Amino acid sequence: MFVENQSIHLPLLTKNEVSLHIKREDRIHPLISGNKYRKLKYNLINAKEKGFDTLLTFGGAYSNHIAATAYAGKVHGFGTIGIIRGEELDEKWKLNPTLKLAQEHGMQFKFVSRDTYRNKNSDFFQGQLENEFGSYYLLPEGGTNTWAIKGCEEILTIGDDDFDVLCCAVGTGGTLAGISNAARTHQQILGFPALKGDFLQEDIRKFTRRENWILQTKYHFGGYAKVSKTLVDFVNDFYRHTQILLDPIYTGKMMFGLLDMVQNKYFEPGTKILAIHTGGLQGVKGMNQWLKQKNWPLITTYD
Ligand SMILES: *Cc1c(COP(=O)(O)O)cnc(C)c1O
């Protein structure tokens, strides 16, 4: 799959003499956007080879991975089951745009308490799921496993050899690990975690042995799926200047962090940066519902 690198022009970049391109993985598909497509690709091939007809996975109510799995399952002939965090959603999931669309794509839900969700990988819970649903191909939360990393290694292509610095948003770290594995020896990778926590380093080391990456841990905006008015304004300003929409949960935080580092002269003049737009735009609708309730400015959308 060929994905274009788009050149970004901003006064801040010119002033600091760094160049920035964005790899438009968000354009792969509106629902299986970016890295979730990459992570599913080899898992679906593997599931089919092993004769599975059902995929089961986990996620929060606005999860890009849930949206992608539901759609990919439908297209590739799998039944899909989503184990969703939050019992309370059982009543009102139809109000949630991510879950509503996933259901329209054939996904069946099981809503579980936060406690149960935390223990989702226990043998006990997995046994319960097998009793309830029969045999299934298990995709972990966020889709990250060895097959997913293999898919993410395909994000970089030969044309990307020229870049000095590669940037991506980090959730589970699977995408970063794939990029780390595929990068050239002269390239440095910056990961921008969208959540707080020290567990990430270790998780990433399970999937890459290279030391070519570092995490910029200052730009999580309070934690996973937390946003501020500053971040919303930033995403809207970035759109106004570039016509590129970022999602507030991952790519917005990455780009905010990256431009903050440019401003702070982290990069030497002449540095060529490639930032990966990992997608996630399906989640903007849900986020806007929440922003509206709070009477905050909304995130601009393409339509
Ligand atoms: C899931 C997701 C990420 C994080 O990917 P990981 O491989 O879990 O680190 C980044 N950006 C977007 C848009 C995502 O949906």
PDB file of C-alpha atoms and ligand atoms in Angstrom:
ATOM      1  CA  MET A   1       0.000   0.000   0.000  1.00  0.00           C
ATOM      2  CA  PHE A   2       1.509   3.322  -1.049  1.00  0.00           C
ATOM      3  CA  VAL A   3       1.005   6.164   1.389  1.00  0.00           C
ATOM      4  CA  GLU A   4       2.113   9.658   0.502  1.00  0.00           C
ATOM      5  CA  ASN A   5       4.407  11.846   2.592  1.00  0.00           C
ATOM      6  CA  GLN A   6       3.046  15.362   2.646  1.00  0.00           C
ATOM      7  CA  SER A   7       5.336  18.318   3.112  1.00  0.00           C
ATOM      8  CA  ILE A   8       4.264  20.704   5.890  1.00  0.00           C
ATOM      9  CA  HIS A   9       4.893  24.418   5.762  1.00  0.00           C
ATOM     10  CA  LEU A  10       4.741  26.431   8.955  1.00  0.00           C
ATOM     11  CA  PRO A  11       6.648  29.589   9.938  1.00  0.00           C
ATOM     12  CA  LEU A  12       7.954  27.811  13.045  1.00  0.00           C
ATOM     13  CA  LEU A  13       9.631  25.163  10.885  1.00  0.00           C
ATOM     14  CA  THR A  14      11.180  27.671   8.490  1.00  0.00           C
ATOM     15  CA  LYS A  15      12.462  29.773  11.343  1.00  0.00           C
ATOM     16  CA  ASN A  16      14.205  26.773  12.944  1.00  0.00           C
ATOM     17  CA  GLU A  17      15.390  25.387   9.606  1.00  0.00           C
ATOM     18  CA  VAL A  18      13.875  21.947  10.051  1.00  0.00           C
ATOM     19  CA  SER A  19      11.721  20.193   7.474  1.00  0.00           C
ATOM     20  CA  LEU A  20       8.613  18.211   8.345  1.00  0.00           C
ATOM     21  CA  HIS A  21       6.689  15.649   6.327  1.00  0.00           C
ATOM     22  CA  ILE A  22       3.607  13.769   7.460  1.00  0.00           C
ATOM     23  CA  LYS A  23       3.026  10.203   6.338  1.00  0.00           C
ATOM     24  CA  ARG A  24      -0.686  10.115   5.606  1.00  0.00           C
ATOM     25  CA  GLU A  25      -1.557   6.702   7.030  1.00  0.00           C
ATOM     26  CA  ASP A  26      -4.856   8.299   8.042  1.00  0.00           C
ATOM     27  CA  ARG A  27      -5.816   8.102   4.378  1.00  0.00           C
ATOM     28  CA  ILE A  28      -5.649   4.296   4.239  1.00  0.00           C
ATOM     29  CA  HIS A  29      -9.315   4.105   5.156  1.00  0.00           C
ATOM     30  CA  PRO A  30     -11.710   6.251   7.236  1.00  0.00           C
ATOM     31  CA  LEU A  31     -12.456   3.344   9.599  1.00  0.00           C
ATOM     32  CA  ILE A  32      -9.428   1.067   9.431  1.00  0.00           C
ATOM     33  CA  SER A  33      -7.162   4.020   9.493  1.00  0.00           C
ATOM     34  CA  GLY A  34      -3.455   4.059   9.889  1.00  0.00           C
ATOM     35  CA  ASN A  35      -1.793   1.733  12.260  1.00  0.00           C
ATOM     36  CA  LYS A  36      -4.902  -0.307  13.040  1.00  0.00           C
ATOM     37  CA  TYR A  37      -4.923  -1.490   9.438  1.00  0.00           C
ATOM     38  CA  ARG A  38      -1.215  -2.341   9.695  1.00  0.00           C
ATOM     39  CA  LYS A  39      -1.777  -4.253  12.927  1.00  0.00           C
ATOM     40  CA  LEU A  40      -4.702  -6.282  11.631  1.00  0.00           C
ATOM     41  CA  LYS A  41      -3.244  -7.267   8.272  1.00  0.00           C
ATOM     42  CA  TYR A  42      -1.128 -10.300   9.246  1.00  0.00           C
ATOM     43  CA  ASN A  43      -3.430 -11.233  12.104  1.00  0.00           C
ATOM     44  CA  LEU A  44      -6.306 -11.697   9.671  1.00  0.00           C
ATOM     45  CA  ILE A  45      -4.140 -13.764   7.338  1.00  0.00           C
ATOM     46  CA  ASN A  46      -3.018 -15.894  10.277  1.00  0.00           C
ATOM     47  CA  ALA A  47      -6.555 -16.302  11.623  1.00  0.00           C
ATOM     48  CA  LYS A  48      -7.807 -17.414   8.235  1.00  0.00           C
ATOM     49  CA  GLU A  49      -4.939 -19.885   7.767  1.00  0.00           C
ATOM     50  CA  LYS A  50      -5.690 -21.405  11.145  1.00  0.00           C
ATOM     51  CA  GLY A  51      -9.360 -21.795  10.228  1.00  0.00           C
ATOM     52  CA  PHE A  52     -10.927 -19.317  12.648  1.00  0.00           C
ATOM     53  CA  ASP A  53     -14.178 -17.645  11.707  1.00  0.00           C
ATOM     54  CA  THR A  54     -14.501 -15.330  14.711  1.00  0.00           C
ATOM     55  CA  LEU A  55     -12.287 -12.547  16.054  1.00  0.00           C
ATOM     56  CA  LEU A  56     -12.533 -11.473  19.682  1.00  0.00           C
ATOM     57  CA  THR A  57     -10.910  -8.386  21.085  1.00  0.00           C
ATOM     58  CA  PHE A  58     -11.036  -5.732  23.823  1.00  0.00           C
ATOM     59  CA  GLY A  59     -11.382  -1.992  23.948  1.00  0.00           C
ATOM     60  CA  GLY A  60     -12.807   1.154  25.453  1.00  0.00           C
ATOM     61  CA  ALA A  61     -15.977   2.753  24.160  1.00  0.00           C
ATOM     62  CA  TYR A  62     -14.233   4.991  21.603  1.00  0.00           C
ATOM     63  CA  SER A  63     -11.494   2.577  20.603  1.00  0.00           C
ATOM     64  CA  ASN A  64     -10.022   2.883  17.109  1.00  0.00           C
ATOM     65  CA  HIS A  65      -9.052  -0.764  17.371  1.00  0.00           C
ATOM     66  CA  ILE A  66     -12.667  -1.821  18.034  1.00  0.00           C
ATOM     67  CA  ALA A  67     -13.856   0.239  15.057  1.00  0.00           C
ATOM     68  CA  ALA A  68     -11.160  -1.230  12.813  1.00  0.00           C
ATOM     69  CA  THR A  69     -11.700  -4.836  13.926  1.00  0.00           C
ATOM     70  CA  ALA A  70     -15.457  -4.642  13.348  1.00  0.00           C
ATOM     71  CA  TYR A  71     -15.021  -3.277   9.847  1.00  0.00           C
ATOM     72  CA  ALA A  72     -12.134  -5.546   8.850  1.00  0.00           C
ATOM     73  CA  GLY A  73     -14.011  -8.561  10.200  1.00  0.00           C
ATOM     74  CA  LYS A  74     -16.992  -7.741   8.063  1.00  0.00           C
ATOM     75  CA  VAL A  75     -14.951  -7.217   4.919  1.00  0.00           C
ATOM     76  CA  HIS A  76     -12.872 -10.371   5.385  1.00  0.00           C
ATOM     77  CA  GLY A  77     -15.686 -12.677   6.450  1.00  0.00           C
ATOM     78  CA  PHE A  78     -15.122 -12.978  10.215  1.00  0.00           C
ATOM     79  CA  GLY A  79     -17.659 -12.650  12.979  1.00  0.00           C
ATOM     80  CA  THR A  80     -16.434 -10.154  15.595  1.00  0.00           C
ATOM     81  CA  ILE A  81     -16.893  -9.912  19.347  1.00  0.00           C
ATOM     82  CA  GLY A  82     -15.905  -6.819  21.302  1.00  0.00           C
ATOM     83  CA  ILE A  83     -15.353  -7.001  25.050  1.00  0.00           C
ATOM     84  CA  ILE A  84     -15.996  -3.406  26.043  1.00  0.00           C
ATOM     85  CA  ARG A  85     -14.843  -1.653  29.216  1.00  0.00           C
ATOM     86  CA  GLY A  86     -17.769  -0.214  31.213  1.00  0.00           C
ATOM     87  CA  GLU A  87     -20.895  -2.121  32.300  1.00  0.00           C
ATOM     88  CA  GLU A  88     -22.933   1.076  32.277  1.00  0.00           C
ATOM     89  CA  LEU A  89     -22.674   1.221  28.480  1.00  0.00           C
ATOM     90  CA  ASP A  90     -24.955  -1.788  28.123  1.00  0.00           C
ATOM     91  CA  GLU A  91     -27.935   0.585  28.258  1.00  0.00           C
ATOM     92  CA  LYS A  92     -26.698   3.447  26.166  1.00  0.00           C
ATOM     93  CA  TRP A  93     -24.129   2.196  23.698  1.00  0.00           C
ATOM     94  CA  LYS A  94     -26.277   3.277  20.752  1.00  0.00           C
ATOM     95  CA  LEU A  95     -25.471   6.874  21.642  1.00  0.00           C
ATOM     96  CA  ASN A  96     -21.808   6.114  21.165  1.00  0.00           C
ATOM     97  CA  PRO A  97     -20.823   6.632  17.506  1.00  0.00           C
ATOM     98  CA  THR A  98     -17.908   4.168  17.599  1.00  0.00           C
ATOM     99  CA  LEU A  99     -19.939   1.313  19.070  1.00  0.00           C
ATOM    100  CA  LYS A 100     -22.997   2.040  16.978  1.00  0.00           C
ATOM    101  CA  LEU A 101     -21.013   1.741  13.766  1.00  0.00           C
ATOM    102  CA  ALA A 102     -19.135  -1.337  15.003  1.00  0.00           C
ATOM    103  CA  GLN A 103     -22.467  -3.011  15.677  1.00  0.00           C
ATOM    104  CA  GLU A 104     -23.684  -2.077  12.206  1.00  0.00           C
ATOM    105  CA  HIS A 105     -20.591  -3.863  10.899  1.00  0.00           C
ATOM    106  CA  GLY A 106     -21.662  -6.987  12.736  1.00  0.00           C
ATOM    107  CA  MET A 107     -19.780  -6.763  16.013  1.00  0.00           C
ATOM    108  CA  GLN A 108     -21.376  -8.378  19.018  1.00  0.00           C
ATOM    109  CA  PHE A 109     -20.602  -6.766  22.398  1.00  0.00           C
ATOM    110  CA  LYS A 110     -20.065  -7.917  25.919  1.00  0.00           C
ATOM    111  CA  PHE A 111     -19.849  -5.063  28.405  1.00  0.00           C
ATOM    112  CA  VAL A 112     -17.773  -5.732  31.495  1.00  0.00           C
ATOM    113  CA  SER A 113     -16.922  -3.857  34.693  1.00  0.00           C
ATOM    114  CA  ARG A 114     -13.618  -2.044  34.958  1.00  0.00           C
ATOM    115  CA  ASP A 115     -12.448  -4.709  37.416  1.00  0.00           C
ATOM    116  CA  THR A 116     -13.221  -7.547  35.060  1.00  0.00           C
ATOM    117  CA  TYR A 117     -11.658  -5.612  32.208  1.00  0.00           C
ATOM    118  CA  ARG A 118      -8.432  -5.158  34.136  1.00  0.00           C
ATOM    119  CA  ASN A 119      -8.238  -8.948  34.539  1.00  0.00           C
ATOM    120  CA  LYS A 120      -9.189  -9.663  30.938  1.00  0.00           C
ATOM    121  CA  ASN A 121      -6.046 -11.674  30.246  1.00  0.00           C
ATOM    122  CA  SER A 122      -6.552 -14.052  33.172  1.00  0.00           C
ATOM    123  CA  ASP A 123      -7.069 -17.734  32.376  1.00  0.00           C
ATOM    124  CA  PHE A 124     -10.276 -17.601  34.357  1.00  0.00           C
ATOM    125  CA  PHE A 125     -11.847 -14.861  32.251  1.00  0.00           C
ATOM    126  CA  GLN A 126     -10.586 -16.311  28.982  1.00  0.00           C
ATOM    127  CA  GLY A 127     -12.170 -19.634  29.974  1.00  0.00           C
ATOM    128  CA  GLN A 128     -15.464 -17.859  30.609  1.00  0.00           C
ATOM    129  CA  LEU A 129     -15.278 -16.218  27.193  1.00  0.00           C
ATOM    130  CA  GLU A 130     -14.659 -19.545  25.473  1.00  0.00           C
ATOM    131  CA  ASN A 131     -17.668 -21.053  27.246  1.00  0.00           C
ATOM    132  CA  GLU A 132     -19.786 -18.169  26.129  1.00  0.00           C
ATOM    133  CA  PHE A 133     -18.565 -17.654  22.558  1.00  0.00           C
ATOM    134  CA  GLY A 134     -16.878 -20.901  21.496  1.00  0.00           C
ATOM    135  CA  SER A 135     -13.519 -20.795  19.749  1.00  0.00           C
ATOM    136  CA  TYR A 136     -12.171 -17.467  18.550  1.00  0.00           C
ATOM    137  CA  TYR A 137      -8.983 -15.794  17.334  1.00  0.00           C
ATOM    138  CA  LEU A 138      -7.850 -13.489  20.101  1.00  0.00           C
ATOM    139  CA  LEU A 139      -6.596 -10.025  19.249  1.00  0.00           C
ATOM    140  CA  PRO A 140      -5.116  -8.298  22.297  1.00  0.00           C
ATOM    141  CA  GLU A 141      -6.218  -4.834  23.434  1.00  0.00           C
ATOM    142  CA  GLY A 142      -4.931  -2.251  20.965  1.00  0.00           C
ATOM    143  CA  GLY A 143      -4.147  -5.108  18.561  1.00  0.00           C
ATOM    144  CA  THR A 144      -0.494  -5.386  19.516  1.00  0.00           C
ATOM    145  CA  ASN A 145       1.198  -8.766  19.059  1.00  0.00           C
ATOM    146  CA  THR A 146       4.009 -10.167  16.914  1.00  0.00           C
ATOM    147  CA  TRP A 147       1.865 -10.145  13.766  1.00  0.00           C
ATOM    148  CA  ALA A 148       0.912  -6.535  14.405  1.00  0.00           C
ATOM    149  CA  ILE A 149       4.548  -5.505  14.679  1.00  0.00           C
ATOM    150  CA  LYS A 150       5.248  -7.219  11.340  1.00  0.00           C
ATOM    151  CA  GLY A 151       2.477  -5.113   9.805  1.00  0.00           C
ATOM    152  CA  CYS A 152       3.815  -1.901  11.353  1.00  0.00           C
ATOM    153  CA  GLU A 153       7.248  -2.633   9.928  1.00  0.00           C
ATOM    154  CA  GLU A 154       5.664  -1.927   6.533  1.00  0.00           C
ATOM    155  CA  ILE A 155       4.836   1.690   7.426  1.00  0.00           C
ATOM    156  CA  LEU A 156       8.308   2.792   6.322  1.00  0.00           C
ATOM    157  CA  THR A 157       9.253   2.430   2.670  1.00  0.00           C
ATOM    158  CA  ILE A 158      12.430   3.016   0.645  1.00  0.00           C
ATOM    159  CA  GLY A 159      11.547   6.627  -0.032  1.00  0.00           C
ATOM    160  CA  ASP A 160      11.795   7.307   3.707  1.00  0.00           C
ATOM    161  CA  ASP A 161      15.525   6.625   3.991  1.00  0.00           C
ATOM    162  CA  ASP A 162      16.291  10.324   3.727  1.00  0.00           C
ATOM    163  CA  PHE A 163      14.668  11.318   7.006  1.00  0.00           C
ATOM    164  CA  ASP A 164      16.761  11.806  10.129  1.00  0.00           C
ATOM    165  CA  VAL A 165      13.985  11.627  12.679  1.00  0.00           C
ATOM    166  CA  LEU A 166      10.791   9.542  12.681  1.00  0.00           C
ATOM    167  CA  CYS A 167       7.919  10.382  15.035  1.00  0.00           C
ATOM    168  CA  CYS A 168       4.833   8.502  16.099  1.00  0.00           C
ATOM    169  CA  ALA A 169       2.186   8.514  18.802  1.00  0.00           C
ATOM    170  CA  VAL A 170       2.379   5.712  21.353  1.00  0.00           C
ATOM    171  CA  GLY A 171      -0.420   3.726  22.989  1.00  0.00           C
ATOM    172  CA  THR A 172       0.751   0.163  23.513  1.00  0.00           C
ATOM    173  CA  GLY A 173       4.005   0.908  21.686  1.00  0.00           C
ATOM    174  CA  GLY A 174       3.470  -1.678  18.951  1.00  0.00           C
ATOM    175  CA  THR A 175       3.665   0.883  16.175  1.00  0.00           C
ATOM    176  CA  LEU A 176       6.843   2.392  17.582  1.00  0.00           C
ATOM    177  CA  ALA A 177       8.399  -1.082  17.819  1.00  0.00           C
ATOM    178  CA  GLY A 178       7.583  -1.811  14.174  1.00  0.00           C
ATOM    179  CA  ILE A 179       9.105   1.488  13.074  1.00  0.00           C
ATOM    180  CA  SER A 180      12.140   0.862  15.252  1.00  0.00           C
ATOM    181  CA  ASN A 181      12.687  -2.533  13.603  1.00  0.00           C
ATOM    182  CA  ALA A 182      12.323  -1.125  10.099  1.00  0.00           C
ATOM    183  CA  ALA A 183      14.322   2.103  10.519  1.00  0.00           C
ATOM    184  CA  ARG A 184      17.700   2.738   8.910  1.00  0.00           C
ATOM    185  CA  THR A 185      20.728   2.874  11.190  1.00  0.00           C
ATOM    186  CA  HIS A 186      21.043   6.662  10.921  1.00  0.00           C
ATOM    187  CA  GLN A 187      17.420   7.301  11.909  1.00  0.00           C
ATOM    188  CA  GLN A 188      16.240   8.241  15.377  1.00  0.00           C
ATOM    189  CA  ILE A 189      12.695   7.524  16.495  1.00  0.00           C
ATOM    190  CA  LEU A 190      10.718   9.713  18.862  1.00  0.00           C
ATOM    191  CA  GLY A 191       7.624   8.238  20.463  1.00  0.00           C
ATOM    192  CA  PHE A 192       4.983  10.444  22.077  1.00  0.00           C
ATOM    193  CA  PRO A 193       2.979   8.440  24.644  1.00  0.00           C
ATOM    194  CA  ALA A 194      -0.707   9.360  24.796  1.00  0.00           C
ATOM    195  CA  LEU A 195      -0.882   8.091  28.352  1.00  0.00           C
ATOM    196  CA  LYS A 196       1.016   8.221  31.624  1.00  0.00           C
ATOM    197  CA  GLY A 197       3.044   5.305  32.882  1.00  0.00           C
ATOM    198  CA  ASP A 198       6.495   3.783  33.041  1.00  0.00           C
ATOM    199  CA  PHE A 199       5.438   0.352  31.819  1.00  0.00           C
ATOM    200  CA  LEU A 200       5.779   1.386  28.184  1.00  0.00           C
ATOM    201  CA  GLN A 201       9.550   1.106  27.887  1.00  0.00           C
ATOM    202  CA  GLU A 202       9.444  -2.530  28.931  1.00  0.00           C
ATOM    203  CA  ASP A 203       6.495  -3.320  26.672  1.00  0.00           C
ATOM    204  CA  ILE A 204       8.282  -1.828  23.678  1.00  0.00           C
ATOM    205  CA  ARG A 205      11.448  -3.825  24.411  1.00  0.00           C
ATOM    206  CA  LYS A 206       9.424  -7.019  24.017  1.00  0.00           C
ATOM    207  CA  PHE A 207       9.001  -6.186  20.340  1.00  0.00           C
ATOM    208  CA  THR A 208      12.209  -4.420  19.351  1.00  0.00           C
ATOM    209  CA  ARG A 209      15.773  -5.040  20.399  1.00  0.00           C
ATOM    210  CA  ARG A 210      17.102  -1.851  18.914  1.00  0.00           C
ATOM    211  CA  GLU A 211      18.059   1.222  20.906  1.00  0.00           C
ATOM    212  CA  ASN A 212      17.113   3.725  18.220  1.00  0.00           C
ATOM    213  CA  TRP A 213      14.040   5.127  19.978  1.00  0.00           C
ATOM    214  CA  ILE A 214      13.205   7.369  22.909  1.00  0.00           C
ATOM    215  CA  LEU A 215       9.925   8.400  24.475  1.00  0.00           C
ATOM    216  CA  GLN A 216       8.934  12.027  24.990  1.00  0.00           C
ATOM    217  CA  THR A 217       6.794  11.607  28.087  1.00  0.00           C
ATOM    218  CA  LYS A 218       5.755  15.217  28.697  1.00  0.00           C
ATOM    219  CA  TYR A 219       2.904  15.429  26.217  1.00  0.00           C
ATOM    220  CA  HIS A 220       0.163  13.113  27.482  1.00  0.00           C
ATOM    221  CA  PHE A 221      -2.089  16.005  28.604  1.00  0.00           C
ATOM    222  CA  GLY A 222      -3.077  14.292  31.846  1.00  0.00           C
ATOM    223  CA  GLY A 223      -3.478  10.751  30.556  1.00  0.00           C
ATOM    224  CA  TYR A 224      -5.178   8.550  28.051  1.00  0.00           C
ATOM    225  CA  ALA A 225      -8.110  10.239  26.255  1.00  0.00           C
ATOM    226  CA  LYS A 226      -7.667  13.347  28.418  1.00  0.00           C
ATOM    227  CA  VAL A 227      -7.759  16.613  26.520  1.00  0.00           C
ATOM    228  CA  SER A 228      -7.452  20.295  27.341  1.00  0.00           C
ATOM    229  CA  LYS A 229      -8.674  23.426  25.598  1.00  0.00           C
ATOM    230  CA  THR A 230      -5.083  24.089  24.596  1.00  0.00           C
ATOM    231  CA  LEU A 231      -4.958  20.748  22.798  1.00  0.00           C
ATOM    232  CA  VAL A 232      -8.316  21.263  21.069  1.00  0.00           C
ATOM    233  CA  ASP A 233      -7.237  24.740  19.943  1.00  0.00           C
ATOM    234  CA  PHE A 234      -3.960  23.293  18.715  1.00  0.00           C
ATOM    235  CA  VAL A 235      -5.666  20.601  16.627  1.00  0.00           C
ATOM    236  CA  ASN A 236      -7.958  23.224  15.102  1.00  0.00           C
ATOM    237  CA  ASP A 237      -5.099  25.642  14.408  1.00  0.00           C
ATOM    238  CA  PHE A 238      -3.063  22.887  12.801  1.00  0.00           C
ATOM    239  CA  TYR A 239      -5.997  22.062  10.575  1.00  0.00           C
ATOM    240  CA  ARG A 240      -6.419  25.694   9.596  1.00  0.00           C
ATOM    241  CA  HIS A 241      -2.757  25.967   8.575  1.00  0.00           C
ATOM    242  CA  THR A 242      -2.312  22.582   6.868  1.00  0.00           C
ATOM    243  CA  GLN A 243      -5.801  21.220   6.012  1.00  0.00           C
ATOM    244  CA  ILE A 244      -4.736  18.097   7.902  1.00  0.00           C
ATOM    245  CA  LEU A 245      -6.986  16.886  10.680  1.00  0.00           C
ATOM    246  CA  LEU A 246      -5.355  15.283  13.700  1.00  0.00           C
ATOM    247  CA  ASP A 247      -7.117  13.217  16.339  1.00  0.00           C
ATOM    248  CA  PRO A 248      -6.984  14.628  19.870  1.00  0.00           C
ATOM    249  CA  ILE A 249      -6.090  11.321  21.550  1.00  0.00           C
ATOM    250  CA  TYR A 250      -2.921  10.349  19.709  1.00  0.00           C
ATOM    251  CA  THR A 251      -1.716  12.330  16.732  1.00  0.00           C
ATOM    252  CA  GLY A 252      -2.732  15.720  18.158  1.00  0.00           C
ATOM    253  CA  LYS A 253      -0.574  15.104  21.215  1.00  0.00           C
ATOM    254  CA  MET A 254       2.321  13.898  19.077  1.00  0.00           C
ATOM    255  CA  MET A 255       2.230  16.949  16.823  1.00  0.00           C
ATOM    256  CA  PHE A 256       1.864  19.329  19.774  1.00  0.00           C
ATOM    257  CA  GLY A 257       4.912  17.723  21.366  1.00  0.00           C
ATOM    258  CA  LEU A 258       6.921  17.692  18.170  1.00  0.00           C
ATOM    259  CA  LEU A 259       6.302  21.371  17.409  1.00  0.00           C
ATOM    260  CA  ASP A 260       7.049  22.246  21.035  1.00  0.00           C
ATOM    261  CA  MET A 261      10.411  20.515  20.660  1.00  0.00           C
ATOM    262  CA  VAL A 262      11.082  22.430  17.436  1.00  0.00           C
ATOM    263  CA  GLN A 263      10.284  25.633  19.285  1.00  0.00           C
ATOM    264  CA  ASN A 264      12.697  24.622  22.060  1.00  0.00           C
ATOM    265  CA  LYS A 265      15.442  24.019  19.494  1.00  0.00           C
ATOM    266  CA  TYR A 266      15.736  20.311  20.172  1.00  0.00           C
ATOM    267  CA  PHE A 267      16.557  19.698  16.506  1.00  0.00           C
ATOM    268  CA  GLU A 268      19.657  20.931  14.719  1.00  0.00           C
ATOM    269  CA  PRO A 269      19.126  23.136  11.662  1.00  0.00           C
ATOM    270  CA  GLY A 270      18.763  20.948   8.579  1.00  0.00           C
ATOM    271  CA  THR A 271      17.026  18.076  10.396  1.00  0.00           C
ATOM    272  CA  LYS A 272      14.507  16.201   8.256  1.00  0.00           C
ATOM    273  CA  ILE A 273      11.564  14.903  10.241  1.00  0.00           C
ATOM    274  CA  LEU A 274       8.888  12.419   9.228  1.00  0.00           C
ATOM    275  CA  ALA A 275       5.828  12.236  11.499  1.00  0.00           C
ATOM    276  CA  ILE A 276       3.428   9.326  11.060  1.00  0.00           C
ATOM    277  CA  HIS A 277      -0.255  10.236  10.981  1.00  0.00           C
ATOM    278  CA  THR A 278      -1.558   7.012  12.500  1.00  0.00           C
ATOM    279  CA  GLY A 279      -5.204   7.918  11.851  1.00  0.00           C
ATOM    280  CA  GLY A 280      -7.790   7.719  14.609  1.00  0.00           C
ATOM    281  CA  LEU A 281     -10.183  10.225  13.082  1.00  0.00           C
ATOM    282  CA  GLN A 282     -13.227   8.007  13.653  1.00  0.00           C
ATOM    283  CA  GLY A 283     -12.914   8.953  17.334  1.00  0.00           C
ATOM    284  CA  VAL A 284     -13.401  12.680  16.768  1.00  0.00           C
ATOM    285  CA  LYS A 285     -17.192  12.351  16.647  1.00  0.00           C
ATOM    286  CA  GLY A 286     -17.312  10.796  20.094  1.00  0.00           C
ATOM    287  CA  MET A 287     -14.877  13.343  21.459  1.00  0.00           C
ATOM    288  CA  ASN A 288     -16.993  16.187  20.086  1.00  0.00           C
ATOM    289  CA  GLN A 289     -20.081  14.826  21.864  1.00  0.00           C
ATOM    290  CA  TRP A 290     -18.133  15.047  25.090  1.00  0.00           C
ATOM    291  CA  LEU A 291     -16.723  18.517  24.341  1.00  0.00           C
ATOM    292  CA  LYS A 292     -20.207  19.764  23.542  1.00  0.00           C
ATOM    293  CA  GLN A 293     -21.491  18.627  26.921  1.00  0.00           C
ATOM    294  CA  LYS A 294     -18.737  20.619  28.559  1.00  0.00           C
ATOM    295  CA  ASN A 295     -19.456  23.644  26.375  1.00  0.00           C
ATOM    296  CA  TRP A 296     -15.909  23.604  25.045  1.00  0.00           C
ATOM    297  CA  PRO A 297     -14.910  24.462  21.494  1.00  0.00           C
ATOM    298  CA  LEU A 298     -15.381  21.485  19.150  1.00  0.00           C
ATOM    299  CA  ILE A 299     -12.801  19.855  16.934  1.00  0.00           C
ATOM    300  CA  THR A 300     -13.107  20.816  13.283  1.00  0.00           C
ATOM    301  CA  THR A 301     -13.969  17.885  11.016  1.00  0.00           C
ATOM    302  CA  TYR A 302     -13.594  17.332   7.283  1.00  0.00           C
ATOM    303  CA  ASP A 303     -17.340  17.165   6.680  1.00  0.00           C
TER     304      ASP A 303
HETATM  305  C1  LIG B   1      -3.872   2.910  18.450  1.00  0.00           C
HETATM  306  C2  LIG B   1      -3.333   4.178  17.957  1.00  0.00           C
HETATM  307  C3  LIG B   1      -2.021   4.596  18.249  1.00  0.00           C
HETATM  308  C4  LIG B   1      -1.118   3.842  19.161  1.00  0.00           C
HETATM  309  O1  LIG B   1      -0.568   2.711  18.581  1.00  0.00           O
HETATM  310  P1  LIG B   1       0.231   1.671  19.454  1.00  0.00           P
HETATM  311  O2  LIG B   1       0.774   0.714  18.477  1.00  0.00           O
HETATM  312  O3  LIG B   1      -0.767   1.028  20.379  1.00  0.00           O
HETATM  313  O4  LIG B   1       1.266   2.393  20.223  1.00  0.00           O
HETATM  314  C5  LIG B   1      -1.558   5.773  17.686  1.00  0.00           C
HETATM  315  N1  LIG B   1      -2.365   6.534  16.910  1.00  0.00           N
HETATM  316  C6  LIG B   1      -3.617   6.179  16.635  1.00  0.00           C
HETATM  317  C7  LIG B   1      -4.440   7.079  15.804  1.00  0.00           C
HETATM  318  C8  LIG B   1      -4.152   5.000  17.145  1.00  0.00           C
HETATM  319  O5  LIG B   1      -5.416   4.670  16.868  1.00  0.00           O
END
